[in-house]
Amino acid sequence: MPTEAGTTWTIVVAAGSGSRFGGDTPKQFLEIAGKRVVDWSVSAAASVSDGVVVVVPKGSSVTVPAAGLRCQVVCVNGGDSRSESVRKGLAQVPDTAQVVLVHDAARPVASAALMATVVAAVRNGADAAIPVVGVVDTIRDLEGNIIDRSQLQAVQTPQGFSARALRDAHASGAHATDDATLVSAVGGLIVVVPGEHWNIKVTEPDDLRVVAALLGERL
Ligand code: CTP
Ligand code: MG
């Protein structure tokens, strides 16, 4: 449900090629449990948003229908890097937006509750709110050193931002694997919220089987 105080928009980045996943169709456009991976991600985002910008591959005319969603959906072509794709999406977010979420299309199991938690953290004053989960495996670097996993956390999307902080962070045209890294680099306040262990990013083909099982439970 859209938020009362000022508007919330979500950028769903779906412009990647899915090189680790492979295949002819990028992973986010494969169908699982009745709809495409990207449609599941947009649907969760729409539950907290006044508008969703879906960033689709450069040169592609693929669209995401707004039918059945509570908010408007805008589709725009992305860029060669994730950060570039976010910037293309951000250019479509109206100036009236106060909170902007960025979500990977490749994370179709993120819950509406997680979206709402991230929005609330931004409304409570964070420049950026990021979901994190602990690391469960033993971590060994390439030289064989064991890294103390209790000091590590894995960062997910949806990530939430004050619109001002996100626009400032992207103004330099920098690149990173997520947006909170860019906000942090310009001195923004990052707040962590509990992530969801099942909120995996579809990266390799086996991930799709896990995600299909999880989403199948929601039908
Ligand atoms: N993404 C994007 N534009 C890019 C690269 C990535 O919008 N130029 C999006 C992907 O579509 C995905 C999210 O960013 O939803 C996270 O990226 P990742 O999981 O790495 O997807 P890909 O970059 O497509 O996969 P790979 O790295 O295996 O090529
Ligand atoms: Mg990638």
Coordinates of C-alpha atoms and ligand atoms in Angstrom, one line a residue:
M1 CA 0.0 0.0 0.0
P2 CA 1.4 3.4 -0.9
T3 CA 2.8 5.4 2.0
E4 CA 1.1 8.5 3.4
A5 CA 3.8 11.0 3.9
G6 CA 5.3 11.7 0.5
T7 CA 5.7 9.2 -2.2
T8 CA 7.7 6.0 -2.5
W9 CA 9.0 4.8 -5.8
T10 CA 10.9 1.5 -6.5
I11 CA 13.5 0.9 -9.2
V12 CA 13.5 -2.8 -10.2
V13 CA 16.8 -3.4 -12.1
A14 CA 16.2 -6.0 -14.7
A15 CA 18.7 -5.0 -17.4
G16 CA 21.4 -7.6 -16.8
S17 CA 22.4 -10.4 -19.2
G18 CA 22.6 -13.2 -16.6
S19 CA 26.0 -14.4 -17.8
R20 CA 26.5 -16.7 -14.9
F21 CA 23.1 -18.2 -15.4
G22 CA 23.5 -18.7 -19.1
G23 CA 20.8 -19.5 -21.7
D24 CA 19.1 -17.4 -24.4
T25 CA 16.7 -15.6 -22.2
P26 CA 18.0 -13.5 -19.3
K27 CA 17.2 -15.2 -16.0
Q28 CA 14.8 -12.4 -14.8
F29 CA 12.5 -13.1 -17.8
L30 CA 12.1 -16.8 -17.2
E31 CA 8.7 -18.0 -15.9
I32 CA 8.4 -19.6 -12.5
A33 CA 5.2 -20.5 -10.6
G34 CA 3.0 -18.8 -13.1
K35 CA 4.8 -15.6 -13.9
R36 CA 8.2 -14.2 -14.8
V37 CA 10.9 -13.7 -12.2
V38 CA 10.7 -9.9 -12.8
D39 CA 6.9 -9.9 -12.3
W40 CA 7.3 -11.5 -8.8
S41 CA 9.8 -8.8 -7.9
V42 CA 7.7 -5.9 -9.2
S43 CA 4.6 -7.3 -7.5
A44 CA 6.3 -7.2 -4.1
A45 CA 7.7 -3.7 -4.8
A46 CA 4.3 -2.4 -5.8
S47 CA 2.9 -3.3 -2.4
V48 CA 4.8 -0.3 -0.9
S49 CA 5.1 1.9 -3.9
D50 CA 3.3 4.8 -5.6
G51 CA 5.2 3.9 -8.7
V52 CA 7.7 1.3 -10.0
V53 CA 10.4 1.9 -12.6
V54 CA 11.4 -1.4 -14.3
V55 CA 14.8 -1.1 -16.0
V56 CA 14.9 -3.6 -18.9
P57 CA 17.9 -4.5 -21.1
K58 CA 19.4 -1.9 -23.4
G59 CA 17.7 -2.2 -26.8
S60 CA 14.9 -4.4 -25.5
S61 CA 11.2 -3.6 -25.9
V62 CA 10.1 -6.0 -23.2
T63 CA 7.5 -4.5 -20.8
V64 CA 6.0 -5.3 -17.4
P65 CA 2.2 -4.8 -17.3
A66 CA 0.7 -2.8 -14.5
A67 CA -2.4 -4.9 -14.6
G68 CA -3.4 -6.2 -11.2
L69 CA -0.9 -3.9 -9.4
R70 CA -1.8 -1.0 -7.1
C71 CA 0.6 1.5 -8.7
Q72 CA 1.8 2.8 -12.0
V73 CA 4.7 1.0 -13.8
V74 CA 7.2 2.7 -16.1
C75 CA 9.7 0.7 -18.2
V76 CA 13.0 2.2 -19.3
N77 CA 16.1 0.7 -21.0
G78 CA 19.1 0.2 -18.8
G79 CA 22.9 0.3 -19.2
D80 CA 26.0 -1.8 -19.4
S81 CA 26.5 -1.9 -15.6
R82 CA 24.1 -2.3 -12.7
S83 CA 24.9 1.2 -11.4
E84 CA 24.3 2.6 -14.9
S85 CA 20.9 0.8 -15.0
V86 CA 20.0 2.3 -11.6
R87 CA 20.8 5.7 -12.9
K88 CA 18.6 5.2 -15.9
G89 CA 15.8 4.2 -13.6
L90 CA 16.4 7.1 -11.2
A91 CA 16.0 9.5 -14.0
Q92 CA 12.4 8.3 -14.4
V93 CA 11.6 8.8 -10.7
P94 CA 9.5 11.9 -10.1
D95 CA 11.0 14.8 -8.1
T96 CA 8.1 14.4 -5.6
A97 CA 9.4 11.0 -4.5
Q98 CA 10.9 11.1 -0.9
V99 CA 11.8 7.5 -0.6
V100 CA 13.4 5.4 -3.4
L101 CA 13.9 1.7 -3.2
V102 CA 16.2 -0.2 -5.4
H103 CA 15.5 -3.9 -5.9
D104 CA 17.2 -6.6 -8.0
A105 CA 14.7 -8.2 -10.4
A106 CA 16.7 -11.4 -9.7
R107 CA 15.4 -11.5 -6.1
P108 CA 11.8 -12.6 -6.7
V109 CA 11.2 -14.0 -3.2
A110 CA 11.8 -10.8 -1.2
S111 CA 8.6 -10.2 0.8
A112 CA 6.3 -7.3 0.9
A113 CA 7.0 -7.1 4.7
L114 CA 10.7 -6.6 4.0
M115 CA 9.9 -3.8 1.5
A116 CA 7.9 -2.1 4.2
T117 CA 10.6 -2.5 6.8
V118 CA 13.1 -0.8 4.5
V119 CA 10.7 2.1 3.8
A120 CA 10.1 2.6 7.5
A121 CA 13.8 2.7 8.3
V122 CA 14.3 5.5 5.7
R123 CA 11.3 7.4 7.0
N124 CA 12.9 7.1 10.5
G125 CA 15.9 9.0 9.2
A126 CA 18.3 6.7 7.5
D127 CA 20.0 7.8 4.3
A128 CA 20.1 4.2 3.3
A129 CA 18.4 1.1 4.8
I130 CA 19.9 -2.3 3.8
P131 CA 18.7 -5.9 4.6
V132 CA 21.5 -8.1 5.9
V133 CA 21.8 -11.8 6.8
G134 CA 24.6 -13.5 8.7
V135 CA 27.1 -15.7 6.8
V136 CA 26.6 -19.4 7.6
D137 CA 29.5 -21.0 5.7
T138 CA 33.1 -21.0 6.9
I139 CA 34.8 -18.4 4.8
R140 CA 38.3 -19.0 3.4
D141 CA 40.1 -16.5 1.1
L142 CA 42.1 -17.4 -2.0
E143 CA 45.3 -17.6 0.0
G144 CA 43.8 -20.0 2.5
N145 CA 43.2 -17.6 5.4
I146 CA 40.0 -18.2 7.4
I147 CA 37.9 -15.0 7.8
D148 CA 35.9 -14.8 11.0
R149 CA 32.4 -15.1 9.7
S150 CA 30.9 -13.5 12.9
Q151 CA 32.3 -10.2 11.5
L152 CA 30.6 -10.6 8.2
Q153 CA 27.1 -10.0 6.8
A154 CA 25.7 -10.5 3.3
V155 CA 23.8 -7.5 1.9
Q156 CA 20.5 -8.0 0.0
T157 CA 18.0 -5.9 -1.8
P158 CA 15.5 -4.2 -1.5
Q159 CA 17.6 -1.3 -0.4
G160 CA 15.8 1.9 0.6
F161 CA 17.1 5.5 0.3
S162 CA 16.1 9.0 0.9
A163 CA 15.7 10.3 -2.7
R164 CA 18.2 13.0 -2.0
A165 CA 20.9 10.6 -0.7
L166 CA 20.5 8.2 -3.7
R167 CA 20.6 11.0 -6.2
D168 CA 23.7 12.5 -4.5
A169 CA 25.4 9.1 -4.4
H170 CA 24.9 8.5 -8.1
A171 CA 25.8 12.1 -9.2
S172 CA 29.5 11.1 -9.8
G173 CA 28.7 8.2 -12.1
A174 CA 30.5 5.8 -9.8
H175 CA 30.0 2.0 -10.0
A176 CA 29.5 -0.6 -7.2
T177 CA 27.7 -3.9 -6.8
D178 CA 25.0 -2.2 -4.8
D179 CA 23.7 1.3 -4.1
A180 CA 24.4 1.6 -0.4
T181 CA 28.1 1.3 -1.2
L182 CA 27.8 4.5 -3.2
V183 CA 25.8 6.3 -0.5
S184 CA 28.4 5.2 2.1
A185 CA 31.1 6.6 -0.1
V186 CA 29.6 10.1 0.1
G187 CA 29.2 9.9 3.8
G188 CA 25.5 8.8 4.1
L189 CA 24.1 7.1 7.2
I190 CA 23.5 3.4 6.6
V191 CA 21.0 1.5 8.8
V192 CA 20.8 -2.3 8.7
V193 CA 17.6 -4.2 9.0
P194 CA 17.2 -8.0 9.2
G195 CA 17.1 -9.6 5.8
E196 CA 15.5 -12.8 4.8
H197 CA 17.5 -16.0 4.3
W198 CA 15.2 -17.1 1.6
N199 CA 15.7 -13.9 -0.4
I200 CA 18.3 -15.4 -2.7
K201 CA 19.5 -13.8 -5.9
V202 CA 18.8 -16.1 -8.8
T203 CA 22.4 -16.4 -10.1
E204 CA 22.9 -20.0 -11.4
P205 CA 20.3 -22.4 -12.9
D206 CA 19.9 -24.4 -9.6
D207 CA 18.8 -21.2 -7.8
L208 CA 15.7 -21.2 -10.0
R209 CA 14.5 -24.5 -8.6
V210 CA 14.8 -23.2 -5.0
V211 CA 13.0 -20.0 -5.9
A212 CA 10.2 -21.9 -7.8
A213 CA 9.6 -24.1 -4.7
L214 CA 9.4 -21.0 -2.4
L215 CA 7.1 -19.1 -4.7
G216 CA 5.0 -22.1 -5.4
E217 CA 4.1 -22.1 -1.7
R218 CA 2.6 -18.6 -2.2
L219 CA 0.1 -19.7 -4.9
Ligands
CTP1 N1 21.4 -5.5 -13.7 C1 21.0 -4.5 -14.5 N2 21.8 -3.9 -15.4 C2 23.0 -4.4 -15.6 C3 23.5 -5.5 -14.8 C4 22.7 -6.0 -13.9 O1 19.8 -4.0 -14.3 N3 23.8 -3.9 -16.6 C5 20.5 -6.1 -12.8 C6 20.2 -7.6 -13.0 O2 19.2 -7.7 -14.0 C7 19.8 -8.2 -11.7 C8 20.5 -7.2 -10.7 O3 21.0 -6.1 -11.5 O4 18.4 -8.1 -11.5 C9 21.7 -8.0 -10.0 O5 22.6 -8.3 -10.9 P1 23.2 -9.8 -11.2 O6 22.4 -10.8 -10.3 O7 24.6 -9.8 -11.2 O8 22.6 -10.1 -12.7 P2 23.4 -10.1 -14.0 O9 24.4 -9.0 -14.1 O10 22.4 -10.1 -15.1 O11 24.1 -11.5 -14.0 P3 25.6 -11.9 -14.2 O12 26.4 -11.0 -13.3 O13 25.7 -13.3 -14.0 O14 25.9 -11.5 -15.7
MG2 MG 26.0 -9.0 -12.6

